[in-house]
Coordinates of C-alpha atoms in Angstrom, one line a residue:
X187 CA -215.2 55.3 4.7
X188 CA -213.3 57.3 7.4
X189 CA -213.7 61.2 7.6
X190 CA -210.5 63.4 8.2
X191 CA -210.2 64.8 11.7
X192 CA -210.7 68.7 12.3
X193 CA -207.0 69.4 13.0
X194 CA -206.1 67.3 9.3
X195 CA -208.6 68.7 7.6
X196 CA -207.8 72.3 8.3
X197 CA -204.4 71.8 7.3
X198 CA -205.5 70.0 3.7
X199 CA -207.7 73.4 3.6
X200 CA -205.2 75.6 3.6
X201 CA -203.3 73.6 0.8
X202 CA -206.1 73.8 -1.2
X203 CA -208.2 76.6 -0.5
X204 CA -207.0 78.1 -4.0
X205 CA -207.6 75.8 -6.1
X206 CA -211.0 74.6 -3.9
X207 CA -212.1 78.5 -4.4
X208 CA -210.3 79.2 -8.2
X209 CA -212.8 81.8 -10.7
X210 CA -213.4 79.2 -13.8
X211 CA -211.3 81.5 -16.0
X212 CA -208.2 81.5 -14.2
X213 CA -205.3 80.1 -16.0
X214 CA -205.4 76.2 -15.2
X215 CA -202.0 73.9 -15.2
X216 CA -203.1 72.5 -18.0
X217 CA -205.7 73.9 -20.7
X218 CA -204.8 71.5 -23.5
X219 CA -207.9 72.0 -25.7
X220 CA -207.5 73.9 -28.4
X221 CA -209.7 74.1 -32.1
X222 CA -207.5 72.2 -34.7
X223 CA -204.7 71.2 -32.8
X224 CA -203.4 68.3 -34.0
X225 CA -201.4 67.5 -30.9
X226 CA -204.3 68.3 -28.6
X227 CA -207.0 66.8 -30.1
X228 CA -210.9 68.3 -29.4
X229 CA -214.0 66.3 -30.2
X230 CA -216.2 69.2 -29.3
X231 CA -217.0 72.6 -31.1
X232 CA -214.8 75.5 -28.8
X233 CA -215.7 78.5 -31.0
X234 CA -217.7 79.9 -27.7
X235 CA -216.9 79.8 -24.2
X236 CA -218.3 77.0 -22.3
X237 CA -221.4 78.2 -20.5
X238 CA -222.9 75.2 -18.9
X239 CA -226.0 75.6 -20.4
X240 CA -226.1 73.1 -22.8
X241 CA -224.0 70.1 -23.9
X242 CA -221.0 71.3 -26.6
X243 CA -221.7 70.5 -29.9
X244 CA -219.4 67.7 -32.1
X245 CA -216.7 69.5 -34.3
X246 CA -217.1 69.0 -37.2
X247 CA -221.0 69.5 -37.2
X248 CA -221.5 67.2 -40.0
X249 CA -219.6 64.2 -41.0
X250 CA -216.4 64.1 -42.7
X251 CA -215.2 60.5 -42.7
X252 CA -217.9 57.6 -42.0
X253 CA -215.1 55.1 -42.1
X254 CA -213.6 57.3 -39.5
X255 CA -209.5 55.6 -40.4
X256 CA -210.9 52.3 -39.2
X257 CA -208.4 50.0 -39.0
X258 CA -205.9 52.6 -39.2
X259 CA -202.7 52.7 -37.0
X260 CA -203.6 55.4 -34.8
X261 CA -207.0 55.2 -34.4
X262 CA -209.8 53.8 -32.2
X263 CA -211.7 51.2 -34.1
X264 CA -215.4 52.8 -33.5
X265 CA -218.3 50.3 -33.9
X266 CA -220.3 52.4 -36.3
X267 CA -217.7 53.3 -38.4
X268 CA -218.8 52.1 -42.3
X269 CA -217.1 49.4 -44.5
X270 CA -216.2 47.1 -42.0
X271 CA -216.1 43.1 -43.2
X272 CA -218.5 41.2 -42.9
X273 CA -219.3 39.5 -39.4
X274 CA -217.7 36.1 -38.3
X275 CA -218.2 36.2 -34.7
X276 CA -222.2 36.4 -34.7
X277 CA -225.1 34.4 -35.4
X278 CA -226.2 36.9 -38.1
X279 CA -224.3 37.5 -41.3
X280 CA -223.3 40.9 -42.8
X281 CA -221.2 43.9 -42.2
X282 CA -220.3 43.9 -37.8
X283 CA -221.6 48.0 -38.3
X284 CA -225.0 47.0 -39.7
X285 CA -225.8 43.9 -37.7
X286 CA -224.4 46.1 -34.3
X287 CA -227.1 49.5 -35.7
X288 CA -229.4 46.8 -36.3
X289 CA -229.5 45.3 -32.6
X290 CA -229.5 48.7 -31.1
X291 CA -232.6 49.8 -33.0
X292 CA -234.2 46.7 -31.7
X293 CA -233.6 47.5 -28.0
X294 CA -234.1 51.4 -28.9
X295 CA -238.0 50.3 -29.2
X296 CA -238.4 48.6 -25.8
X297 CA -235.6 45.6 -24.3
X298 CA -238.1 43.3 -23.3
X299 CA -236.4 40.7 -21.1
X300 CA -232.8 39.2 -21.0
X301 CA -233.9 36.6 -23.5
X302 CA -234.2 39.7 -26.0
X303 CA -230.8 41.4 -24.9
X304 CA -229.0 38.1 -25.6
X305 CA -230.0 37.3 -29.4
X306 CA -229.9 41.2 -30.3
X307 CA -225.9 40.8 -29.3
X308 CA -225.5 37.5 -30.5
X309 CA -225.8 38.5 -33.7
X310 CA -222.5 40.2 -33.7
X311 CA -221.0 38.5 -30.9
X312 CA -222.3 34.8 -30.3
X313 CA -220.4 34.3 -26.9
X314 CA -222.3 36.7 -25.3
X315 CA -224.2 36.1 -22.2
X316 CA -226.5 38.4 -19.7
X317 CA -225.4 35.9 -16.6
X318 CA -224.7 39.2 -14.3
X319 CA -228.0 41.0 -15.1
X320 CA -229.9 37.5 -14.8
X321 CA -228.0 37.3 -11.0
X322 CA -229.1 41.1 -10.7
X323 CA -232.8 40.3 -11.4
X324 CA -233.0 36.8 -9.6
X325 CA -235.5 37.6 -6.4
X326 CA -235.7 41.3 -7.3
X327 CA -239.5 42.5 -7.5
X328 CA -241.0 42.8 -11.2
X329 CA -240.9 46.6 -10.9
X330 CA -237.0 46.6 -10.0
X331 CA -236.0 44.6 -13.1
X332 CA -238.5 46.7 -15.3
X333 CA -236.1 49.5 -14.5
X334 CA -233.3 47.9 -15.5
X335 CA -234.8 47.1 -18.6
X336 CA -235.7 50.7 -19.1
X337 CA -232.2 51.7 -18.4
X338 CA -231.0 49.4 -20.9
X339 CA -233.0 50.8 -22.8
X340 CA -232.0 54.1 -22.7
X341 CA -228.2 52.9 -23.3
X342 CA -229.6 51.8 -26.4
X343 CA -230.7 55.3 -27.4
X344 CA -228.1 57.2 -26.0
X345 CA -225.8 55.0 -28.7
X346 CA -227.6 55.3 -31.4
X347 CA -227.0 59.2 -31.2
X348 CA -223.5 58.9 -32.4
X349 CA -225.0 59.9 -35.6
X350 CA -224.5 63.3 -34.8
X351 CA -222.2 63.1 -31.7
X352 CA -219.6 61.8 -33.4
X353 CA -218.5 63.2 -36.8
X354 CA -215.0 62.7 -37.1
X355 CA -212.2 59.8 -36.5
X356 CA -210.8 59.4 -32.7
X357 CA -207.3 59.1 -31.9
X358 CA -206.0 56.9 -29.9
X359 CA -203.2 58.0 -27.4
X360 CA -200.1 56.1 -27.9
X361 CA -196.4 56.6 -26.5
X362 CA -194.7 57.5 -29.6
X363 CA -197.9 59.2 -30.9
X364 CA -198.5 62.4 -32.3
X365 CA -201.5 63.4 -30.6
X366 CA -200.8 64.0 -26.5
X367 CA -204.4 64.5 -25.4
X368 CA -207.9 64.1 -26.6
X369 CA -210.8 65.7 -25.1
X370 CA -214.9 65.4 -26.0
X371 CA -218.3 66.3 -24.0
X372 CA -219.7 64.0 -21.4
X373 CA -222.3 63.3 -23.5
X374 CA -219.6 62.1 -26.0
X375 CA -218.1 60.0 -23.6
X376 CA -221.5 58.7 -22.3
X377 CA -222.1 57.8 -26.1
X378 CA -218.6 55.5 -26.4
X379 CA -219.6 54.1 -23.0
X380 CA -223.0 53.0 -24.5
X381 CA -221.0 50.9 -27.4
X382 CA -219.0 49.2 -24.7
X383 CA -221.7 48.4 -22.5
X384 CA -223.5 46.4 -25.6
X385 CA -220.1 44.7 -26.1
X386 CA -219.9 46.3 -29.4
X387 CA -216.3 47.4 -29.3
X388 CA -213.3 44.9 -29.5
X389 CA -209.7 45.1 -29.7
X390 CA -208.8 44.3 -33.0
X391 CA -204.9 43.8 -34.6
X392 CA -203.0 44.4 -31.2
X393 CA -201.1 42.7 -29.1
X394 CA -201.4 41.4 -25.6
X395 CA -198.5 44.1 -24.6
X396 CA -199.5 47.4 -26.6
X397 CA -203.6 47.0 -26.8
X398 CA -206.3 49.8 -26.9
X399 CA -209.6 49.8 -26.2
X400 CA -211.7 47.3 -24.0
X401 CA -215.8 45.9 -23.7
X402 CA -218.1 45.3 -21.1
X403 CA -217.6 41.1 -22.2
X404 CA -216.6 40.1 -18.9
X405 CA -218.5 42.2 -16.8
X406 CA -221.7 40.2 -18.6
X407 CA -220.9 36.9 -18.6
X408 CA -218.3 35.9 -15.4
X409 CA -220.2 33.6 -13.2
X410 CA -217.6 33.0 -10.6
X411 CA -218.4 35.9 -8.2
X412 CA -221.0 37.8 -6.6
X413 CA -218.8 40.5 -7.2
X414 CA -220.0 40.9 -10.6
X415 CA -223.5 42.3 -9.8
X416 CA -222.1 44.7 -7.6
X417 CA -220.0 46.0 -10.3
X418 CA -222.5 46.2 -12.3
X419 CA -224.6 48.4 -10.1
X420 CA -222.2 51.2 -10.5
X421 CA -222.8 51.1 -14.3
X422 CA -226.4 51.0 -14.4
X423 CA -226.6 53.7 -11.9
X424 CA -224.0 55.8 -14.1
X425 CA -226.2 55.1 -17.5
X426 CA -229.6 56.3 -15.2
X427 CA -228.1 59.1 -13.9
X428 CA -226.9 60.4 -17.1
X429 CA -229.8 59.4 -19.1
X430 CA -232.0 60.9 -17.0
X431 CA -230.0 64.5 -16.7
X432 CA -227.5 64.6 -19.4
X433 CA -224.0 66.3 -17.5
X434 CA -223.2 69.5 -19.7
X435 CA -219.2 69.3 -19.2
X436 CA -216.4 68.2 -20.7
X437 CA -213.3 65.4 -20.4
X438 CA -209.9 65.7 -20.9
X439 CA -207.3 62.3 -21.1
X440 CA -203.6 63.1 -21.7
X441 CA -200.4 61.0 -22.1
X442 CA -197.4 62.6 -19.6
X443 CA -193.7 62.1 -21.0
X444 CA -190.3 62.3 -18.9
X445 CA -187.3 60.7 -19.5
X446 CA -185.3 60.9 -16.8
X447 CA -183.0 57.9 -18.2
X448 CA -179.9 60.4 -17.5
X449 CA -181.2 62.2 -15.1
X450 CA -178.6 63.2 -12.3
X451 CA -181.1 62.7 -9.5
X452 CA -178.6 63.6 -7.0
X453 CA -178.3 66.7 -7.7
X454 CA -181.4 68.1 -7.6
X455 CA -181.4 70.8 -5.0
X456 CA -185.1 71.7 -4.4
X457 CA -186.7 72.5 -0.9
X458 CA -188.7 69.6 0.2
X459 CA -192.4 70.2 -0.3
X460 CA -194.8 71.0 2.6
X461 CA -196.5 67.4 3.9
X462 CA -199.8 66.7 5.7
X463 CA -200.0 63.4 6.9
X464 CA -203.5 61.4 7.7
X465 CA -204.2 58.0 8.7
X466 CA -207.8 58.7 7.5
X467 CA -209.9 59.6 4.7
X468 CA -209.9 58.9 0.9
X469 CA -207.7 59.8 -2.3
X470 CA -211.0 61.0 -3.8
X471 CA -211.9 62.9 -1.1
X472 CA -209.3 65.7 -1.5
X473 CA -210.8 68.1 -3.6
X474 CA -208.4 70.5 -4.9
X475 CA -205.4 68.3 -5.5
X476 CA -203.8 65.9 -8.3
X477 CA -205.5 62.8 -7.4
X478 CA -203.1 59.5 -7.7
X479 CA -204.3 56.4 -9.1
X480 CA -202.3 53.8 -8.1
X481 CA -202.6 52.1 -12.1
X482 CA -201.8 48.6 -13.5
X483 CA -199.6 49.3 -16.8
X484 CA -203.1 49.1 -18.5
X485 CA -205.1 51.8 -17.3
X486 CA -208.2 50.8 -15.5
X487 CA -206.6 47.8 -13.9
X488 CA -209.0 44.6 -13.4
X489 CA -212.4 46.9 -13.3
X490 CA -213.4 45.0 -15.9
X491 CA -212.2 41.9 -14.4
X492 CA -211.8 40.0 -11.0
X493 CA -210.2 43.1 -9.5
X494 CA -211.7 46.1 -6.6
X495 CA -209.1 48.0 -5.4
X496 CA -207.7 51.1 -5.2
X497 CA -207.7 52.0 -9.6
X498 CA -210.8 49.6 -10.0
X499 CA -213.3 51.1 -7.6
X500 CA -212.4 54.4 -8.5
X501 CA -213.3 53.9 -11.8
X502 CA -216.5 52.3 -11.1
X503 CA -217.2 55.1 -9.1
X504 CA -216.4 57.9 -11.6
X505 CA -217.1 55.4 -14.8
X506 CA -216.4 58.3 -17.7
X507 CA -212.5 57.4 -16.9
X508 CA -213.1 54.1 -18.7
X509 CA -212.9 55.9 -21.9
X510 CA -209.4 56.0 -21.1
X511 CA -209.5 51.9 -21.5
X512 CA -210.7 52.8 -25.5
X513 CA -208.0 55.5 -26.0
X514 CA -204.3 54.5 -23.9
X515 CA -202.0 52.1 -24.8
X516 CA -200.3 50.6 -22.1
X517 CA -197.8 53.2 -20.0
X518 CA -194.1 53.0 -20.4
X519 CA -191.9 53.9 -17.5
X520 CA -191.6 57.4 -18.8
X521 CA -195.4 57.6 -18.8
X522 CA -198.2 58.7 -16.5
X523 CA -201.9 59.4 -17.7
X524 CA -203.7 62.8 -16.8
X525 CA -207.7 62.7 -16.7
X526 CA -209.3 65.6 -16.0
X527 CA -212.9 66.3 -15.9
X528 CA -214.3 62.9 -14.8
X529 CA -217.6 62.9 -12.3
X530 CA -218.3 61.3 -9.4
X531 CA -221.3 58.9 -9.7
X532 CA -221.0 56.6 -7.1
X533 CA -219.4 56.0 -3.5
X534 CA -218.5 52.3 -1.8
X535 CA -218.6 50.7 1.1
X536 CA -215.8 47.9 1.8
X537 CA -213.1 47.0 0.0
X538 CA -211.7 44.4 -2.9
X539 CA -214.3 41.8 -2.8
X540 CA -216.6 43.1 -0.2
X541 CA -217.1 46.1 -2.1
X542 CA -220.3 47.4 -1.9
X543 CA -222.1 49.9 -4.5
X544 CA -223.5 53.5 -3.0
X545 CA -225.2 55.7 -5.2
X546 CA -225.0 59.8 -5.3
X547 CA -227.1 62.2 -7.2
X548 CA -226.0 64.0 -9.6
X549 CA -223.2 67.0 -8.4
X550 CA -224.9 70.0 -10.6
X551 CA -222.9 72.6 -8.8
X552 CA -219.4 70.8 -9.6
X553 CA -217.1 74.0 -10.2
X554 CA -215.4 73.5 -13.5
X555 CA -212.6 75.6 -15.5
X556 CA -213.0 77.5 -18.6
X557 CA -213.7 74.4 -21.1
X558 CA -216.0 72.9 -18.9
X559 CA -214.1 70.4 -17.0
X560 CA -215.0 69.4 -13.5
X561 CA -212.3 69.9 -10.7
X562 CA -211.3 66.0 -11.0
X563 CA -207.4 66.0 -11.7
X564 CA -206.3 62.3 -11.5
X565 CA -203.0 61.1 -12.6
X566 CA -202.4 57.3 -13.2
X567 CA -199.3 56.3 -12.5
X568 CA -198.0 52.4 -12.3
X569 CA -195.6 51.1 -9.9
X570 CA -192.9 48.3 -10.7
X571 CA -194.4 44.7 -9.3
X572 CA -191.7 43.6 -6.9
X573 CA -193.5 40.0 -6.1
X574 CA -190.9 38.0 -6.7
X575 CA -188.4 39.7 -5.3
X576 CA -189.2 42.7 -2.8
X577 CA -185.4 43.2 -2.3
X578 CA -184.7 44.5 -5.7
X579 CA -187.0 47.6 -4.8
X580 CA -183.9 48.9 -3.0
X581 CA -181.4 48.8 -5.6
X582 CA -180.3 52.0 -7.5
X583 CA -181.9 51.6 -10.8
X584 CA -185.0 50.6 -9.2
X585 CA -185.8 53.5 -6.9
X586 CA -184.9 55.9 -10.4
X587 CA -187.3 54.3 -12.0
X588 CA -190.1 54.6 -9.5
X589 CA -189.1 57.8 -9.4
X590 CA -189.2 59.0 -13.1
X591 CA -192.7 57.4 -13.0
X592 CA -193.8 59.8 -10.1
X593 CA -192.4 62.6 -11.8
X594 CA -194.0 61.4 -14.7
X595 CA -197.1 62.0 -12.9
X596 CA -196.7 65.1 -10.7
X597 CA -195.0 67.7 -13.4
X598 CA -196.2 70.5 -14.6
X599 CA -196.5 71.9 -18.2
X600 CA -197.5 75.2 -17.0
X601 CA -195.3 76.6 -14.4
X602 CA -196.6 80.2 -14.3
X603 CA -199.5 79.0 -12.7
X604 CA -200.2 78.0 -9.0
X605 CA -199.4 74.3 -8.4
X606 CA -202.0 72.2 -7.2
X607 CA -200.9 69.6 -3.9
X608 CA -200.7 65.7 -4.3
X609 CA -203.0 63.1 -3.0
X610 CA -201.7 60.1 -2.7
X611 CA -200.6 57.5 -0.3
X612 CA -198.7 53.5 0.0
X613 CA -198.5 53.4 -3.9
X614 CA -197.8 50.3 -5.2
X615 CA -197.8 48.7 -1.6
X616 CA -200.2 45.9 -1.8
X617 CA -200.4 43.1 -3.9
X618 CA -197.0 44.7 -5.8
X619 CA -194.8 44.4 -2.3
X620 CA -193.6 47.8 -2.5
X621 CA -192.3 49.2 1.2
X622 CA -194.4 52.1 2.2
X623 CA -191.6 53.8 3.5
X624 CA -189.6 54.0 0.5
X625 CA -192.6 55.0 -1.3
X626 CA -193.5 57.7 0.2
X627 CA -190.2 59.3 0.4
X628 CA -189.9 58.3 -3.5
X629 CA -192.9 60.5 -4.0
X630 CA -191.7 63.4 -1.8
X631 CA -189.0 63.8 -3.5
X632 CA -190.8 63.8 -7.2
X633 CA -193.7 66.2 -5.6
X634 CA -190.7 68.3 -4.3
X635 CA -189.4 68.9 -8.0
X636 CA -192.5 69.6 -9.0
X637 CA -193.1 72.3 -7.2
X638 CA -195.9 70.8 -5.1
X639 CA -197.0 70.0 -1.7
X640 CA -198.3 66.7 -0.7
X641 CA -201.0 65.3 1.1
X642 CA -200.6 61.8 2.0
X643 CA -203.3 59.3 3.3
X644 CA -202.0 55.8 4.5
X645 CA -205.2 54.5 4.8
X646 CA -205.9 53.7 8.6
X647 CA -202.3 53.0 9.4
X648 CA -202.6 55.2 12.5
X649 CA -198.3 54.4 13.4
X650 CA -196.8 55.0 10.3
X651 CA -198.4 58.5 9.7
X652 CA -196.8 59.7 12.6
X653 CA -193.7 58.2 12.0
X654 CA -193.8 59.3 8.5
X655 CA -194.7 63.2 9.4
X656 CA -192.1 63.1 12.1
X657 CA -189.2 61.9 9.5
X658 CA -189.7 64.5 6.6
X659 CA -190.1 67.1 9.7
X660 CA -186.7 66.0 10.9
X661 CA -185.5 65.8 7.0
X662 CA -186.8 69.6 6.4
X663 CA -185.3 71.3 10.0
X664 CA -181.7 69.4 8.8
X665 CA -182.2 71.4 5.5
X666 CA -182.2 67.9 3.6
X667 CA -182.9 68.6 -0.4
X668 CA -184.9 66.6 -2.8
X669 CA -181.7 65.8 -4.1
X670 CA -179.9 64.5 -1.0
X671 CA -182.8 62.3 0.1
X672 CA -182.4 60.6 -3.0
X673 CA -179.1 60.1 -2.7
X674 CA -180.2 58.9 1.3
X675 CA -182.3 56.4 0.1
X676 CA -179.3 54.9 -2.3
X677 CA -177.3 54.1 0.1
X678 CA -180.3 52.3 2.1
X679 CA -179.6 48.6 0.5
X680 CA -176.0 48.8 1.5
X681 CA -176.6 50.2 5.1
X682 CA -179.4 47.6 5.7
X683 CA -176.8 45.3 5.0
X684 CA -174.5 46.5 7.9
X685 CA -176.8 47.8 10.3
X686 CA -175.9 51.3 9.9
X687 CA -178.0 54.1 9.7
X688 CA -178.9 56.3 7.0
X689 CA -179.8 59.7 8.3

């Protein structure tokens, strides 16, 4: 991890010093929350103010659908919910709800060893395997894997108290869905989290292209990386840290809309936004701003897989986002996804398969707005994969559609209210080909519409942050709009082609 310099970190300062130093009961760009709304959906009681003091209670207080719609379009198919068939994927035979309490109630009293862990889950779920943990506790000392247990333990319990945590059905966000965000407690989220870490959630009735929800499967039972047991360090850490101090705040994951199908681009005529450049630091180190997460189409990436990059590790570090896993579909063009809310648990060291686990305490004096949300704004947003053809990235309908995406991401729903700055950086630059320079100018120009400045972080690339400040420096003293740099980059694949120049 690389710190900012003084001289870059007094300029991201000043970006963000309002929104760094905001009173919790300012206005916020987007409060979404609200009792009964059927378009923003709330899982948590907001008849009083959030105080802090104690975790929110579940709205309704009591139960009002123990079937909670499952296998309803719609809806996320909880584990717990009643009437479900009877199990074929166990050892044990009965309804999957009963068989899944059942095993939970069993580890609720004491996991004993992996031995234990494995039957209890088999019984719903006969593939399963504990290879990871039994990596994890190869070598270790007795007392290390004892407190493994006991945290496993304590997952155990914390699921079991969906009982009165969860009272009503969940929606799932979908793109042609009614409902446009969803928000619940940590201690709500922590609870879903639980589920998935005992592999008791499953996709069920969707396809490969338009699925919902996700399990811990994978992160159990893959034995063809080290990587694995790192991963799953995170996790455990996450489940001590809030089993041990329960966070009091809240969670917010939205679905962002724009079709910009017939949009005239061109002529947008908007000043271009103020720019800091740095070759050093971290996305998730710029407090303050809207944080991009450079997304796979499913949110969340490969965390649960093979992959530890950018969207992976940040995840693992702030594991509450992987609710949005059991909630999104996957993100059409027109789509970014808003979380807001989500804790830091964890730092790393290294990077992709040399990532290396580094735990934090717990943040108790994380400012948070009105409803109890923590000052973490990240926006996913996915880039088109050009690796089979990185020429294509040039062409017209391509750089409109990497651009609708950004502005997907960086609009705002609330535009008498302060705009926080962008963090972001070489989006969609890695394994998906894009050219760093295009991309950054792509998401200038979105940022620019938006009303926002930028901060920009290429990640130790020392060269092109100069070159890039320098550029959008010229760009601004030539009076070049949003709409005009647009039209610049356009004309680049036919210029290329001649040797001309653009600007």
């Amino acid at each position: 991890k690389c710190s900012v310099n003084e001289d870059m970190r007094e300029k991201v300062e000043a970006l963000t010093k309002l929104f760094r130093n905001e009173n919790p009961n300012d206005n916020v760009e987007r409060p979404f929350p609200s009792a009964g709304d059927p378009v923003n959906f709330c899982w948590y009681d907001l008849t009083e103010v959030w105080d802090g003091d104690s975790c929110p209670c579940a709205v309704p207080a009591s139960h009002v659908d123990r079937n909670f719609n499952y296998g309803i379009s719609g809806f996320v198919n909880l584990p717990f919910a009643e009437g479900q068939a009877n199990c074929t994927e166990g050892t044990s035979q009965g309804p999957r709800n009963q068989l899944i309490a059942e095993t939970l109630s069993s580890f609720a009293g004491g996991v004993r060893d992996l031995d234990h862990l494995e039957t209890g889950i088999r019984t719903f779920w006969k593939e399963f395997n504990a290879t990871t943990l039994r990596k994890m506790f190869k070598g270790q000392p007795e007392e290390v894997c004892d407190a493994y247990l006991d945290t496993i333990t304590k997952i155990a319990l914390l699921a079991l108290k969906s009982e009165h945590l969860v009272t009503k059905p969940l929606p799932s966000l979908t793109a042609k869905g009614r409902v446009k965000s969803v928000s619940m407690s940590q201690e709500q989220a922590t609870c879903l989290l639980a589920y998935c870490f005992f592999c008791a959630t499953r996709r069920e009735g969707q396809t490969k292209n338009d699925r919902v929800g996700f399990t811990f499967h994978l992160f159990h039972t893959r034995d063809d990386s080290p990587l694995f047991v790192e991963k799953m360090k995170f996790i455990l850490h996450y489940f001590k840290t809030v089993t041990d101090e329960m966070p009091t705040g809240t969670l917010t994951f939205s679905r962002q809309t724009w079709n910009g199908e017939h949009e005239e681009y061109g002529s947008w005529n908007d000043k271009l936004s103020d720019l800091v450049v740095t070759s050093e630091g971290l996305i998730e180190d710029m407090e303050g701003c809207l944080q991009v997460d450079f997304a796979n189409k499913f949110i969340g990436g490969g965390v649960m897989r093979m992959g530890a990059v950018q969207e992976e590790l940040r995840f693992l570090c702030c594991p509450e986002m992987l609710v949005s896993m059991l909630l999104c579909e996957k993100m059409w063009d027109e789509e970014a996804i808003l979380i807001q809310g989500a804790q830091q648990y964890s730092r790393y060291e290294g990077y992709s398969n040399k990532s290396r686990h580094v735990p934090m305490e717990l943040r108790r004096d994380e400012q948070r707005d009105r409803f109890g949300r923590a000052r973490s704004y990240l926006v996913a947003i996915n880039a088109y994969p050009f690796k089979q053809n990185r020429e294509m990235q040039y062409e017209d309908k391509f750089i409109r559609r990497e651009l609708a995406k950004a502005y997907a991401g960086f609009m705002r729903t609330n535009n008498e209210v302060p705009a926080r700055p962008v963090a972001t950086g070489n989006w969609g630059c890695g394994v998906y080909q894009g050219d760093k320079e295009l991309k950054s100018l792509i998401q200038l120009i979105a940022a620019s519409k938006a009303g926002r400045a930028m901060v920009y972080i290429t990640f130790g690339e020392k060269e092109f942050a100069e070159q890039l400040a320098s550029m959008v420096t010229m760009l601004k003293d030539q009076g070049v709009t949003n709409g005009r740099l647009f039209a610049y980059l356009c004309q680049y694949e036919s210029m290329r082609k001649t040797g001309k120049t653009v600007f």
